[in-house]
PDB file of C-alpha atoms in Angstrom:
ATOM      1  CA  MET P 826     -53.674  -5.062   7.404  1.00  0.00           C
ATOM      2  CA  SER P 827     -53.385  -6.167  11.010  1.00  0.00           C
ATOM      3  CA  LEU P 828     -50.122  -7.154  12.654  1.00  0.00           C
ATOM      4  CA  VAL P 829     -51.308 -10.736  13.122  1.00  0.00           C
ATOM      5  CA  LYS P 830     -52.207 -11.073   9.430  1.00  0.00           C
ATOM      6  CA  LEU P 831     -48.901  -9.578   8.320  1.00  0.00           C
ATOM      7  CA  ILE P 832     -47.026 -12.137  10.415  1.00  0.00           C
ATOM      8  CA  ASP P 833     -49.229 -14.923   9.018  1.00  0.00           C
ATOM      9  CA  GLN P 834     -48.414 -13.877   5.439  1.00  0.00           C
ATOM     10  CA  ALA P 835     -44.712 -13.062   5.832  1.00  0.00           C
ATOM     11  CA  ASP P 836     -42.003 -15.199   4.248  1.00  0.00           C
ATOM     12  CA  GLU P 837     -38.872 -16.471   5.993  1.00  0.00           C
ATOM     13  CA  ARG P 838     -36.956 -13.226   5.388  1.00  0.00           C
ATOM     14  CA  GLY P 839     -39.759 -11.064   6.755  1.00  0.00           C
ATOM     15  CA  LEU P 840     -40.290 -13.271   9.789  1.00  0.00           C
ATOM     16  CA  ALA P 841     -36.611 -13.473  10.721  1.00  0.00           C
ATOM     17  CA  ALA P 842     -36.086  -9.734  10.253  1.00  0.00           C
ATOM     18  CA  SER P 843     -39.225  -8.680  12.128  1.00  0.00           C
ATOM     19  CA  GLY P 844     -38.398 -10.956  15.053  1.00  0.00           C
ATOM     20  CA  LEU P 845     -34.808  -9.754  15.191  1.00  0.00           C
ATOM     21  CA  ALA P 846     -35.926  -6.124  14.977  1.00  0.00           C
ATOM     22  CA  CYS P 847     -38.205  -6.632  17.989  1.00  0.00           C
ATOM     23  CA  LEU P 848     -35.284  -7.970  20.032  1.00  0.00           C
ATOM     24  CA  GLU P 849     -32.984  -5.219  18.837  1.00  0.00           C
ATOM     25  CA  ARG P 850     -35.398  -2.515  19.968  1.00  0.00           C
ATOM     26  CA  CYS P 851     -35.437  -4.027  23.444  1.00  0.00           C
ATOM     27  CA  LEU P 852     -31.649  -4.363  23.457  1.00  0.00           C
ATOM     28  CA  PRO P 853     -30.959  -0.850  24.803  1.00  0.00           C
ATOM     29  CA  LEU P 854     -32.424  -2.033  28.069  1.00  0.00           C
ATOM     30  CA  PRO P 855     -29.832  -4.786  28.765  1.00  0.00           C
ATOM     31  CA  VAL P 856     -26.892  -3.526  26.695  1.00  0.00           C
ATOM     32  CA  GLU P 857     -25.838  -0.390  24.875  1.00  0.00           C
ATOM     33  CA  ASN P 858     -23.912  -2.121  22.125  1.00  0.00           C
ATOM     34  CA  ALA P 859     -26.531  -3.084  19.544  1.00  0.00           C
ATOM     35  CA  ASP P 860     -23.841  -4.187  17.100  1.00  0.00           C
ATOM     36  CA  VAL P 861     -24.073  -7.743  18.427  1.00  0.00           C
ATOM     37  CA  PHE P 862     -27.025  -8.257  16.067  1.00  0.00           C
ATOM     38  CA  ARG P 863     -25.534  -6.664  12.957  1.00  0.00           C
ATOM     39  CA  PRO P 864     -23.957  -9.904  11.641  1.00  0.00           C
ATOM     40  CA  LEU P 865     -27.311 -11.620  12.077  1.00  0.00           C
ATOM     41  CA  TRP P 866     -28.976  -9.025   9.857  1.00  0.00           C
ATOM     42  CA  ALA P 867     -26.413  -9.935   7.216  1.00  0.00           C
ATOM     43  CA  GLY P 868     -27.337 -13.587   7.667  1.00  0.00           C
ATOM     44  CA  ILE P 869     -30.954 -12.724   6.854  1.00  0.00           C
ATOM     45  CA  GLY P 870     -29.771 -10.951   3.714  1.00  0.00           C
ATOM     46  CA  SER P 871     -28.064 -14.138   2.553  1.00  0.00           C
ATOM     47  CA  GLY P 872     -31.426 -15.830   2.218  1.00  0.00           C
ATOM     48  CA  GLY P 873     -30.853 -18.104   5.158  1.00  0.00           C
ATOM     49  CA  ARG P 874     -27.604 -19.708   4.005  1.00  0.00           C
ATOM     50  CA  GLU P 875     -25.650 -18.028   6.797  1.00  0.00           C
ATOM     51  CA  TRP P 876     -28.479 -17.833   9.328  1.00  0.00           C
ATOM     52  CA  PRO P 877     -27.545 -20.819  11.560  1.00  0.00           C
ATOM     53  CA  GLY P 878     -23.886 -19.845  11.947  1.00  0.00           C
ATOM     54  CA  ARG P 879     -24.576 -16.180  12.487  1.00  0.00           C
ATOM     55  CA  LEU P 880     -27.343 -16.993  14.968  1.00  0.00           C
ATOM     56  CA  ALA P 881     -24.908 -19.027  17.047  1.00  0.00           C
ATOM     57  CA  ALA P 882     -22.366 -16.193  16.895  1.00  0.00           C
ATOM     58  CA  ALA P 883     -24.982 -13.623  17.968  1.00  0.00           C
ATOM     59  CA  ARG P 884     -25.980 -15.742  20.960  1.00  0.00           C
ATOM     60  CA  LEU P 885     -22.365 -16.005  22.068  1.00  0.00           C
ATOM     61  CA  ALA P 886     -21.752 -12.279  21.584  1.00  0.00           C
ATOM     62  CA  LEU P 887     -24.857 -11.313  23.570  1.00  0.00           C
ATOM     63  CA  ASP P 888     -23.964 -13.705  26.388  1.00  0.00           C
ATOM     64  CA  GLN P 889     -20.486 -12.163  26.578  1.00  0.00           C
ATOM     65  CA  VAL P 890     -21.792  -8.587  26.685  1.00  0.00           C
ATOM     66  CA  VAL P 891     -24.374  -9.390  29.366  1.00  0.00           C
ATOM     67  CA  ALA P 892     -21.774 -11.282  31.411  1.00  0.00           C
ATOM     68  CA  ALA P 893     -19.372  -8.332  31.158  1.00  0.00           C
ATOM     69  CA  ARG P 894     -22.050  -6.019  32.580  1.00  0.00           C
ATOM     70  CA  LYS P 895     -22.458  -8.315  35.577  1.00  0.00           C
ATOM     71  CA  ALA P 896     -18.724  -8.607  36.246  1.00  0.00           C
ATOM     72  CA  PRO P 897     -17.308  -7.020  39.436  1.00  0.00           C
ATOM     73  CA  GLY P 898     -16.389  -3.407  38.836  1.00  0.00           C
ATOM     74  CA  ALA P 899     -18.628  -3.028  35.796  1.00  0.00           C
ATOM     75  CA  ASP P 900     -20.555   0.229  35.614  1.00  0.00           C
ATOM     76  CA  ALA P 901     -24.182  -0.245  36.531  1.00  0.00           C
ATOM     77  CA  ASP P 902     -26.693   0.966  33.963  1.00  0.00           C
ATOM     78  CA  PRO P 903     -29.998   2.063  35.545  1.00  0.00           C
ATOM     79  CA  THR P 904     -31.667   1.855  32.129  1.00  0.00           C
ATOM     80  CA  ALA P 905     -30.824  -1.843  31.763  1.00  0.00           C
ATOM     81  CA  PRO P 906     -32.868  -4.035  34.117  1.00  0.00           C
ATOM     82  CA  ASP P 907     -31.743  -7.655  34.275  1.00  0.00           C
ATOM     83  CA  VAL P 908     -35.266  -8.910  33.560  1.00  0.00           C
ATOM     84  CA  THR P 909     -35.147  -7.458  30.031  1.00  0.00           C
ATOM     85  CA  ALA P 910     -31.646  -8.806  29.486  1.00  0.00           C
ATOM     86  CA  ALA P 911     -32.977 -12.231  30.386  1.00  0.00           C
ATOM     87  CA  LEU P 912     -35.929 -11.838  28.014  1.00  0.00           C
ATOM     88  CA  VAL P 913     -33.766 -10.861  25.046  1.00  0.00           C
ATOM     89  CA  THR P 914     -31.245 -13.610  25.778  1.00  0.00           C
ATOM     90  CA  THR P 915     -33.983 -16.217  26.116  1.00  0.00           C
ATOM     91  CA  LEU P 916     -35.730 -15.161  22.920  1.00  0.00           C
ATOM     92  CA  LEU P 917     -32.506 -15.139  20.945  1.00  0.00           C
ATOM     93  CA  GLY P 918     -31.755 -18.581  22.345  1.00  0.00           C
ATOM     94  CA  SER P 919     -35.161 -19.825  21.188  1.00  0.00           C
ATOM     95  CA  ALA P 920     -34.701 -18.574  17.609  1.00  0.00           C
ATOM     96  CA  PRO P 921     -34.940 -21.527  15.219  1.00  0.00           C
ATOM     97  CA  GLY P 922     -31.766 -22.500  13.420  1.00  0.00           C
ATOM     98  CA  GLN P 923     -33.904 -23.912  10.633  1.00  0.00           C
ATOM     99  CA  TRP P 924     -34.685 -21.411   7.860  1.00  0.00           C
ATOM    100  CA  ALA P 925     -38.343 -22.413   7.525  1.00  0.00           C
ATOM    101  CA  ALA P 926     -41.525 -20.362   7.676  1.00  0.00           C
ATOM    102  CA  GLY P 927     -43.257 -22.443  10.351  1.00  0.00           C
ATOM    103  CA  PRO P 928     -40.753 -22.193  13.200  1.00  0.00           C
ATOM    104  CA  LEU P 929     -39.728 -18.666  12.210  1.00  0.00           C
ATOM    105  CA  ARG P 930     -43.374 -17.538  12.299  1.00  0.00           C
ATOM    106  CA  THR P 931     -43.859 -18.896  15.813  1.00  0.00           C
ATOM    107  CA  TRP P 932     -40.663 -17.178  16.957  1.00  0.00           C
ATOM    108  CA  ALA P 933     -41.463 -13.864  15.262  1.00  0.00           C
ATOM    109  CA  ASP P 934     -44.935 -13.824  16.814  1.00  0.00           C
ATOM    110  CA  THR P 935     -43.474 -14.406  20.285  1.00  0.00           C
ATOM    111  CA  CYS P 936     -40.895 -11.648  19.765  1.00  0.00           C
ATOM    112  CA  SER P 937     -43.677  -9.302  18.653  1.00  0.00           C
ATOM    113  CA  VAL P 938     -45.735  -9.919  21.775  1.00  0.00           C
ATOM    114  CA  VAL P 939     -42.780  -9.590  24.149  1.00  0.00           C
ATOM    115  CA  ALA P 940     -41.598  -6.334  22.551  1.00  0.00           C
ATOM    116  CA  LEU P 941     -45.100  -4.906  22.829  1.00  0.00           C
ATOM    117  CA  GLU P 942     -45.340  -5.968  26.464  1.00  0.00           C
ATOM    118  CA  VAL P 943     -42.014  -4.249  27.229  1.00  0.00           C
ATOM    119  CA  HIS P 944     -43.310  -1.023  25.671  1.00  0.00           C
ATOM    120  CA  GLN P 945     -46.639  -1.383  27.448  1.00  0.00           C
ATOM    121  CA  LYS P 946     -44.980  -1.663  30.851  1.00  0.00           C
ATOM    122  CA  LEU P 947     -42.878   1.432  30.177  1.00  0.00           C
ATOM    123  CA  ASP P 948     -45.700   3.498  28.782  1.00  0.00           C
ATOM    124  CA  ALA P 949     -46.796   6.552  30.699  1.00  0.00           C
ATOM    125  CA  VAL P 950     -50.372   5.301  30.661  1.00  0.00           C
ATOM    126  CA  GLY P 951     -49.471   2.245  32.689  1.00  0.00           C
ATOM    127  CA  ASP P 952     -51.618  -0.789  33.421  1.00  0.00           C
ATOM    128  CA  GLU P 953     -53.973   0.568  36.063  1.00  0.00           C
ATOM    129  CA  SER P 954     -56.823  -1.599  34.794  1.00  0.00           C
ATOM    130  CA  GLY P 955     -54.871  -4.767  35.568  1.00  0.00           C
ATOM    131  CA  ALA P 956     -52.925  -7.380  33.650  1.00  0.00           C
ATOM    132  CA  PRO P 957     -55.939  -9.154  32.043  1.00  0.00           C
ATOM    133  CA  ALA P 958     -57.313  -5.896  30.637  1.00  0.00           C
ATOM    134  CA  ALA P 959     -53.871  -4.850  29.408  1.00  0.00           C
ATOM    135  CA  ALA P 960     -53.410  -8.204  27.665  1.00  0.00           C
ATOM    136  CA  GLU P 961     -56.844  -7.889  26.055  1.00  0.00           C
ATOM    137  CA  ARG P 962     -56.052  -4.411  24.709  1.00  0.00           C
ATOM    138  CA  LEU P 963     -52.767  -5.657  23.324  1.00  0.00           C
ATOM    139  CA  SER P 964     -54.376  -8.643  21.621  1.00  0.00           C
ATOM    140  CA  ARG P 965     -57.094  -6.476  20.098  1.00  0.00           C
ATOM    141  CA  CYS P 966     -54.591  -4.028  18.668  1.00  0.00           C
ATOM    142  CA  ARG P 967     -52.513  -6.845  17.142  1.00  0.00           C
ATOM    143  CA  GLU P 968     -55.573  -8.377  15.482  1.00  0.00           C
ATOM    144  CA  ASP P 969     -57.218  -5.170  14.257  1.00  0.00           C
ATOM    145  CA  ALA P 970     -55.136  -2.388  12.697  1.00  0.00           C
ATOM    146  CA  ALA P 971     -58.035   0.038  13.087  1.00  0.00           C
ATOM    147  CA  ALA P 972     -57.950  -0.477  16.847  1.00  0.00           C
ATOM    148  CA  VAL P 973     -54.543   1.194  17.157  1.00  0.00           C
ATOM    149  CA  PRO P 974     -55.627   4.816  16.547  1.00  0.00           C
ATOM    150  CA  ASP P 975     -58.833   4.147  18.486  1.00  0.00           C
ATOM    151  CA  ALA P 976     -56.801   2.903  21.429  1.00  0.00           C
ATOM    152  CA  VAL P 977     -54.504   5.932  21.317  1.00  0.00           C
ATOM    153  CA  GLU P 978     -57.512   8.251  21.313  1.00  0.00           C
ATOM    154  CA  GLY P 979     -58.926   6.326  24.257  1.00  0.00           C
ATOM    155  CA  ALA P 980     -55.702   6.768  26.178  1.00  0.00           C
ATOM    156  CA  GLU P 981     -55.658  10.499  25.529  1.00  0.00           C
ATOM    157  CA  THR P 982     -59.231  10.868  26.775  1.00  0.00           C
ATOM    158  CA  GLY P 983     -58.748   8.612  29.788  1.00  0.00           C
ATOM    159  CA  ASP P 984     -60.774   5.762  28.311  1.00  0.00           C
ATOM    160  CA  ALA P 985     -59.929   2.469  30.027  1.00  0.00           C
ATOM    161  CA  VAL P 986     -59.581   0.693  26.661  1.00  0.00           C
ATOM    162  CA  GLY P 987     -56.815   3.061  25.585  1.00  0.00           C
ATOM    163  CA  VAL P 988     -53.122   2.345  25.208  1.00  0.00           C
ATOM    164  CA  GLY P 989     -50.286   4.802  25.577  1.00  0.00           C
ATOM    165  CA  PRO P 990     -48.233   6.431  22.832  1.00  0.00           C
ATOM    166  CA  LEU P 991     -45.156   4.280  23.430  1.00  0.00           C
ATOM    167  CA  LEU P 992     -47.097   1.062  22.850  1.00  0.00           C
ATOM    168  CA  ALA P 993     -49.016   2.552  19.926  1.00  0.00           C
ATOM    169  CA  GLY P 994     -45.749   3.622  18.325  1.00  0.00           C
ATOM    170  CA  GLU P 995     -44.339   0.101  18.679  1.00  0.00           C
ATOM    171  CA  LEU P 996     -47.481  -1.416  17.143  1.00  0.00           C
ATOM    172  CA  ARG P 997     -47.215   0.891  14.145  1.00  0.00           C
ATOM    173  CA  ARG P 998     -43.484   0.225  13.876  1.00  0.00           C
ATOM    174  CA  GLN P 999     -43.948  -3.532  13.787  1.00  0.00           C
ATOM    175  CA  ILE P1000     -46.638  -3.218  11.132  1.00  0.00           C
ATOM    176  CA  ARG P1001     -44.538  -0.889   8.991  1.00  0.00           C
ATOM    177  CA  ILE P1002     -41.440  -3.098   9.187  1.00  0.00           C
ATOM    178  CA  LEU P1003     -43.399  -6.109   7.945  1.00  0.00           C
ATOM    179  CA  GLU P1004     -44.938  -4.004   5.172  1.00  0.00           C
ATOM    180  CA  ILE P1005     -41.506  -2.752   4.090  1.00  0.00           C
ATOM    181  CA  LEU P1006     -40.065  -6.255   4.005  1.00  0.00           C
ATOM    182  CA  ALA P1007     -43.010  -7.508   1.949  1.00  0.00           C
ATOM    183  CA  GLU P1008     -42.834  -4.597  -0.507  1.00  0.00           C
ATOM    184  CA  THR P1009     -39.077  -4.105  -0.895  1.00  0.00           C
ATOM    185  CA  ASP P1010     -36.769  -6.910  -1.957  1.00  0.00           C
ATOM    186  CA  GLY P1011     -33.059  -7.285  -1.306  1.00  0.00           C
ATOM    187  CA  PRO P1012     -30.727  -5.231   0.877  1.00  0.00           C
ATOM    188  CA  ALA P1013     -32.805  -2.078   0.443  1.00  0.00           C
ATOM    189  CA  GLY P1014     -35.749  -3.545   2.331  1.00  0.00           C
ATOM    190  CA  LEU P1015     -33.546  -4.801   5.145  1.00  0.00           C
ATOM    191  CA  ARG P1016     -31.834  -1.420   5.417  1.00  0.00           C
ATOM    192  CA  LEU P1017     -35.166   0.388   5.702  1.00  0.00           C
ATOM    193  CA  ALA P1018     -36.333  -2.087   8.343  1.00  0.00           C
ATOM    194  CA  MET P1019     -33.085  -1.674  10.289  1.00  0.00           C
ATOM    195  CA  ASP P1020     -33.333   2.122  10.159  1.00  0.00           C
ATOM    196  CA  LEU P1021     -36.899   2.064  11.453  1.00  0.00           C
ATOM    197  CA  SER P1022     -35.944  -0.345  14.213  1.00  0.00           C
ATOM    198  CA  THR P1023     -32.972   1.830  15.185  1.00  0.00           C
ATOM    199  CA  GLU P1024     -35.306   4.808  15.510  1.00  0.00           C
ATOM    200  CA  GLY P1025     -37.549   2.806  17.821  1.00  0.00           C
ATOM    201  CA  ARG P1026     -34.570   1.692  19.900  1.00  0.00           C
ATOM    202  CA  ARG P1027     -33.552   5.324  20.440  1.00  0.00           C
ATOM    203  CA  VAL P1028     -37.073   6.278  21.471  1.00  0.00           C
ATOM    204  CA  LEU P1029     -37.287   3.476  24.019  1.00  0.00           C
ATOM    205  CA  ARG P1030     -33.868   4.156  25.481  1.00  0.00           C
ATOM    206  CA  ALA P1031     -34.646   7.871  25.819  1.00  0.00           C
ATOM    207  CA  VAL P1032     -37.839   7.077  27.717  1.00  0.00           C
ATOM    208  CA  VAL P1033     -36.075   4.675  30.081  1.00  0.00           C
ATOM    209  CA  ALA P1034     -33.197   7.109  30.634  1.00  0.00           C
ATOM    210  CA  ARG P1035     -35.591   9.941  31.534  1.00  0.00           C
ATOM    211  CA  ARG P1036     -37.353   7.753  34.070  1.00  0.00           C
ATOM    212  CA  ALA P1037     -34.045   6.684  35.586  1.00  0.00           C
ATOM    213  CA  ARG P1038     -33.026  10.348  35.997  1.00  0.00           C
ATOM    214  CA  ALA P1039     -36.404  11.199  37.509  1.00  0.00           C
ATOM    215  CA  ARG P1040     -35.958   8.469  40.094  1.00  0.00           C
ATOM    216  CA  GLY P1041     -32.547   9.924  40.904  1.00  0.00           C
TER     217      GLY P1041
END
Protein backbone atom coordinates (compact mmCIF):
# COMPACT_ATOMS: atom_id res chain seq x y z
CA MET A 1 0.00 0.00 0.00
CA SER A 2 1.25 3.48 -0.78
CA LEU A 3 2.35 5.97 1.85
CA VAL A 4 -0.51 8.32 1.00
CA LYS A 5 -3.10 5.55 1.40
CA LEU A 6 -1.60 4.41 4.69
CA ILE A 7 -1.87 7.95 6.06
CA ASP A 8 -5.45 8.19 4.77
CA GLN A 9 -6.41 4.98 6.59
CA ALA A 10 -4.48 5.47 9.84
CA ASP A 11 -6.23 6.11 13.14
CA GLU A 12 -5.33 8.82 15.65
CA ARG A 13 -2.59 6.71 17.28
CA GLY A 14 -0.97 5.88 13.95
CA LEU A 15 -1.13 9.45 12.71
CA ALA A 16 0.30 10.99 15.88
CA ALA A 17 3.09 8.41 16.09
CA SER A 18 4.05 8.59 12.41
CA GLY A 19 4.16 12.38 12.49
CA LEU A 20 6.21 12.42 15.67
CA ALA A 21 8.59 9.79 14.28
CA CYS A 22 9.21 11.97 11.21
CA LEU A 23 10.17 14.91 13.43
CA GLU A 24 12.30 12.73 15.67
CA ARG A 25 14.33 11.45 12.72
CA CYS A 26 15.09 15.03 11.72
CA LEU A 27 15.94 15.97 15.30
CA PRO A 28 19.62 14.94 15.10
CA LEU A 29 20.11 17.88 12.79
CA PRO A 30 19.12 20.61 15.31
CA VAL A 31 19.79 18.81 18.60
CA GLU A 32 21.51 15.68 19.83
CA ASN A 33 19.19 15.03 22.74
CA ALA A 34 16.24 13.17 21.24
CA ASP A 35 14.80 12.50 24.69
CA VAL A 36 12.71 15.68 24.44
CA PHE A 37 10.13 13.64 22.51
CA ARG A 38 10.06 10.57 24.75
CA PRO A 39 7.27 11.88 27.03
CA LEU A 40 5.21 12.64 23.94
CA TRP A 41 5.49 9.02 22.81
CA ALA A 42 4.05 8.06 26.18
CA GLY A 43 1.20 10.50 25.59
CA ILE A 44 0.36 8.66 22.36
CA GLY A 45 0.33 5.39 24.30
CA SER A 46 -2.30 6.81 26.65
CA GLY A 47 -4.78 6.97 23.80
CA GLY A 48 -4.73 10.72 23.63
CA ARG A 49 -5.67 11.46 27.24
CA GLU A 50 -2.24 12.91 27.97
CA TRP A 51 -1.49 14.18 24.46
CA PRO A 52 -2.29 17.91 24.95
CA GLY A 53 -0.25 18.29 28.14
CA ARG A 54 2.70 16.30 26.89
CA LEU A 55 2.65 18.16 23.58
CA ALA A 56 2.94 21.47 25.41
CA ALA A 57 5.80 20.08 27.52
CA ALA A 58 7.63 18.80 24.42
CA ARG A 59 7.37 22.21 22.75
CA LEU A 60 8.84 23.90 25.80
CA ALA A 61 11.64 21.34 26.11
CA LEU A 62 12.59 21.66 22.43
CA ASP A 63 12.58 25.45 22.62
CA GLN A 64 14.89 25.30 25.64
CA VAL A 65 17.35 22.92 23.97
CA VAL A 66 17.47 24.96 20.76
CA ALA A 67 17.91 28.19 22.75
CA ALA A 68 20.75 26.62 24.74
CA ARG A 69 22.56 25.76 21.50
CA LYS A 70 22.34 29.39 20.40
CA ALA A 71 23.58 30.79 23.71
CA PRO A 72 27.01 32.50 23.81
CA GLY A 73 29.74 29.97 24.45
CA ALA A 74 27.68 27.00 23.31
CA ASP A 75 29.54 24.47 21.19
CA ALA A 76 28.63 24.78 17.54
CA ASP A 77 27.40 21.59 15.89
CA PRO A 78 28.18 21.49 12.14
CA THR A 79 25.62 18.70 11.72
CA ALA A 80 22.79 20.88 13.06
CA PRO A 81 21.81 23.64 10.62
CA ASP A 82 19.42 26.22 12.04
CA VAL A 83 17.02 25.79 9.12
CA THR A 84 16.21 22.22 10.22
CA ALA A 85 15.88 23.31 13.84
CA ALA A 86 13.34 25.87 12.69
CA LEU A 87 11.45 23.26 10.65
CA VAL A 88 11.18 20.80 13.54
CA THR A 89 10.19 23.55 15.98
CA THR A 90 7.56 24.90 13.60
CA LEU A 91 6.08 21.48 12.89
CA LEU A 92 5.93 20.58 16.56
CA GLY A 93 4.26 23.92 17.20
CA SER A 94 1.66 23.17 14.53
CA ALA A 95 0.76 19.76 15.99
CA PRO A 96 -2.94 19.72 16.90
CA GLY A 97 -3.78 19.56 20.57
CA GLN A 98 -7.06 17.91 19.65
CA TRP A 99 -6.90 14.10 19.53
CA ALA A 100 -8.93 13.77 16.33
CA ALA A 101 -8.18 12.01 13.06
CA GLY A 102 -8.80 15.01 10.80
CA PRO A 103 -6.28 17.50 12.18
CA LEU A 104 -3.80 14.75 13.06
CA ARG A 105 -3.94 13.42 9.49
CA THR A 106 -3.16 16.85 8.03
CA TRP A 107 -0.26 17.26 10.46
CA ALA A 108 1.13 13.76 9.88
CA ASP A 109 1.02 14.26 6.11
CA THR A 110 2.94 17.54 6.41
CA CYS A 111 5.53 15.92 8.68
CA SER A 112 5.92 13.09 6.17
CA VAL A 113 6.59 15.46 3.29
CA VAL A 114 9.04 17.62 5.24
CA ALA A 115 11.01 14.61 6.50
CA LEU A 116 11.25 13.27 2.96
CA GLU A 117 12.40 16.65 1.66
CA VAL A 118 15.13 16.79 4.33
CA HIS A 119 16.38 13.36 3.26
CA GLN A 120 16.13 14.30 -0.40
CA LYS A 121 18.30 17.38 0.07
CA LEU A 122 20.93 15.35 1.90
CA ASP A 123 20.93 12.47 -0.52
CA ALA A 124 24.06 11.82 -2.53
CA VAL A 125 22.02 11.89 -5.73
CA GLY A 126 21.05 15.50 -5.20
CA ASP A 127 18.48 17.53 -7.10
CA GLU A 128 20.33 18.25 -10.33
CA SER A 129 17.11 18.09 -12.34
CA GLY A 130 15.65 21.02 -10.40
CA ALA A 131 13.12 21.55 -7.64
CA PRO A 132 9.96 20.85 -9.74
CA ALA A 133 11.30 17.50 -10.94
CA ALA A 134 12.43 16.57 -7.43
CA ALA A 135 8.99 17.41 -6.04
CA GLU A 136 7.33 15.34 -8.77
CA ARG A 137 9.50 12.31 -7.98
CA LEU A 138 8.72 12.65 -4.31
CA SER A 139 4.98 12.90 -4.91
CA ARG A 140 5.02 9.88 -7.21
CA CYS A 141 6.84 7.75 -4.68
CA ARG A 142 4.41 8.74 -1.90
CA GLU A 143 1.40 7.84 -4.05
CA ASP A 144 2.72 4.61 -5.56
CA ALA A 145 4.61 2.09 -3.42
CA ALA A 146 5.87 0.33 -6.54
CA ALA A 147 7.60 3.53 -7.64
CA VAL A 148 10.06 3.37 -4.73
CA PRO A 149 12.21 0.45 -5.97
CA ASP A 150 11.85 1.73 -9.53
CA ALA A 151 13.12 5.13 -8.45
CA VAL A 152 16.08 3.60 -6.61
CA GLU A 153 17.00 1.59 -9.69
CA GLY A 154 16.74 4.76 -11.77
CA ALA A 155 19.10 6.56 -9.42
CA GLU A 156 21.64 3.75 -9.60
CA THR A 157 21.59 3.79 -13.40
CA GLY A 158 21.66 7.58 -13.68
CA ASP A 159 18.04 7.84 -14.76
CA ALA A 160 16.69 11.35 -14.16
CA VAL A 161 13.53 9.96 -12.52
CA GLY A 162 15.57 8.19 -9.85
CA VAL A 163 15.88 9.05 -6.18
CA GLY A 164 18.81 8.35 -3.92
CA PRO A 165 19.14 5.64 -1.28
CA LEU A 166 18.70 8.01 1.65
CA LEU A 167 15.31 9.20 0.39
CA ALA A 168 14.27 5.69 -0.62
CA GLY A 169 15.16 4.43 2.85
CA GLU A 170 13.04 7.15 4.46
CA LEU A 171 10.09 6.32 2.19
CA ARG A 172 10.27 2.66 3.16
CA ARG A 173 10.69 3.58 6.82
CA GLN A 174 7.59 5.76 6.85
CA ILE A 175 5.57 3.03 5.16
CA ARG A 176 6.79 0.36 7.56
CA ILE A 177 6.08 2.46 10.66
CA LEU A 178 2.48 3.02 9.58
CA GLU A 179 2.11 -0.69 8.80
CA ILE A 180 3.48 -1.64 12.23
CA LEU A 181 1.13 0.74 14.01
CA ALA A 182 -1.85 -0.60 12.07
CA GLU A 183 -0.91 -4.25 12.71
CA THR A 184 0.35 -4.13 16.30
CA ASP A 185 -1.75 -2.76 19.13
CA GLY A 186 -0.60 -1.33 22.44
CA PRO A 187 2.90 -0.50 23.68
CA ALA A 188 4.49 -3.18 21.51
CA GLY A 189 3.56 -1.39 18.30
CA LEU A 190 4.80 1.95 19.58
CA ARG A 191 8.07 0.38 20.71
CA LEU A 192 8.66 -1.16 17.28
CA ALA A 193 7.88 2.17 15.61
CA MET A 194 10.24 4.01 17.97
CA ASP A 195 13.04 1.50 17.34
CA LEU A 196 12.68 1.85 13.58
CA SER A 197 12.63 5.62 13.85
CA THR A 198 15.73 5.58 16.06
CA GLU A 199 17.54 3.53 13.43
CA GLY A 200 16.63 6.11 10.79
CA ARG A 201 17.80 8.95 13.03
CA ARG A 202 21.22 7.30 13.39
CA VAL A 203 21.51 6.82 9.64
CA LEU A 204 20.70 10.46 8.93
CA ARG A 205 23.04 11.80 11.58
CA ALA A 206 25.88 9.60 10.31
CA VAL A 207 25.40 10.93 6.78
CA VAL A 208 25.38 14.56 7.94
CA ALA A 209 28.41 14.01 10.18
CA ARG A 210 30.41 12.48 7.31
CA ARG A 211 29.62 15.44 5.08
CA ALA A 212 30.61 17.88 7.80
CA ARG A 213 33.98 16.11 8.20
CA ALA A 214 34.50 16.10 4.44
CA ARG A 215 33.96 19.84 4.33
CA GLY A 216 36.54 20.20 7.09
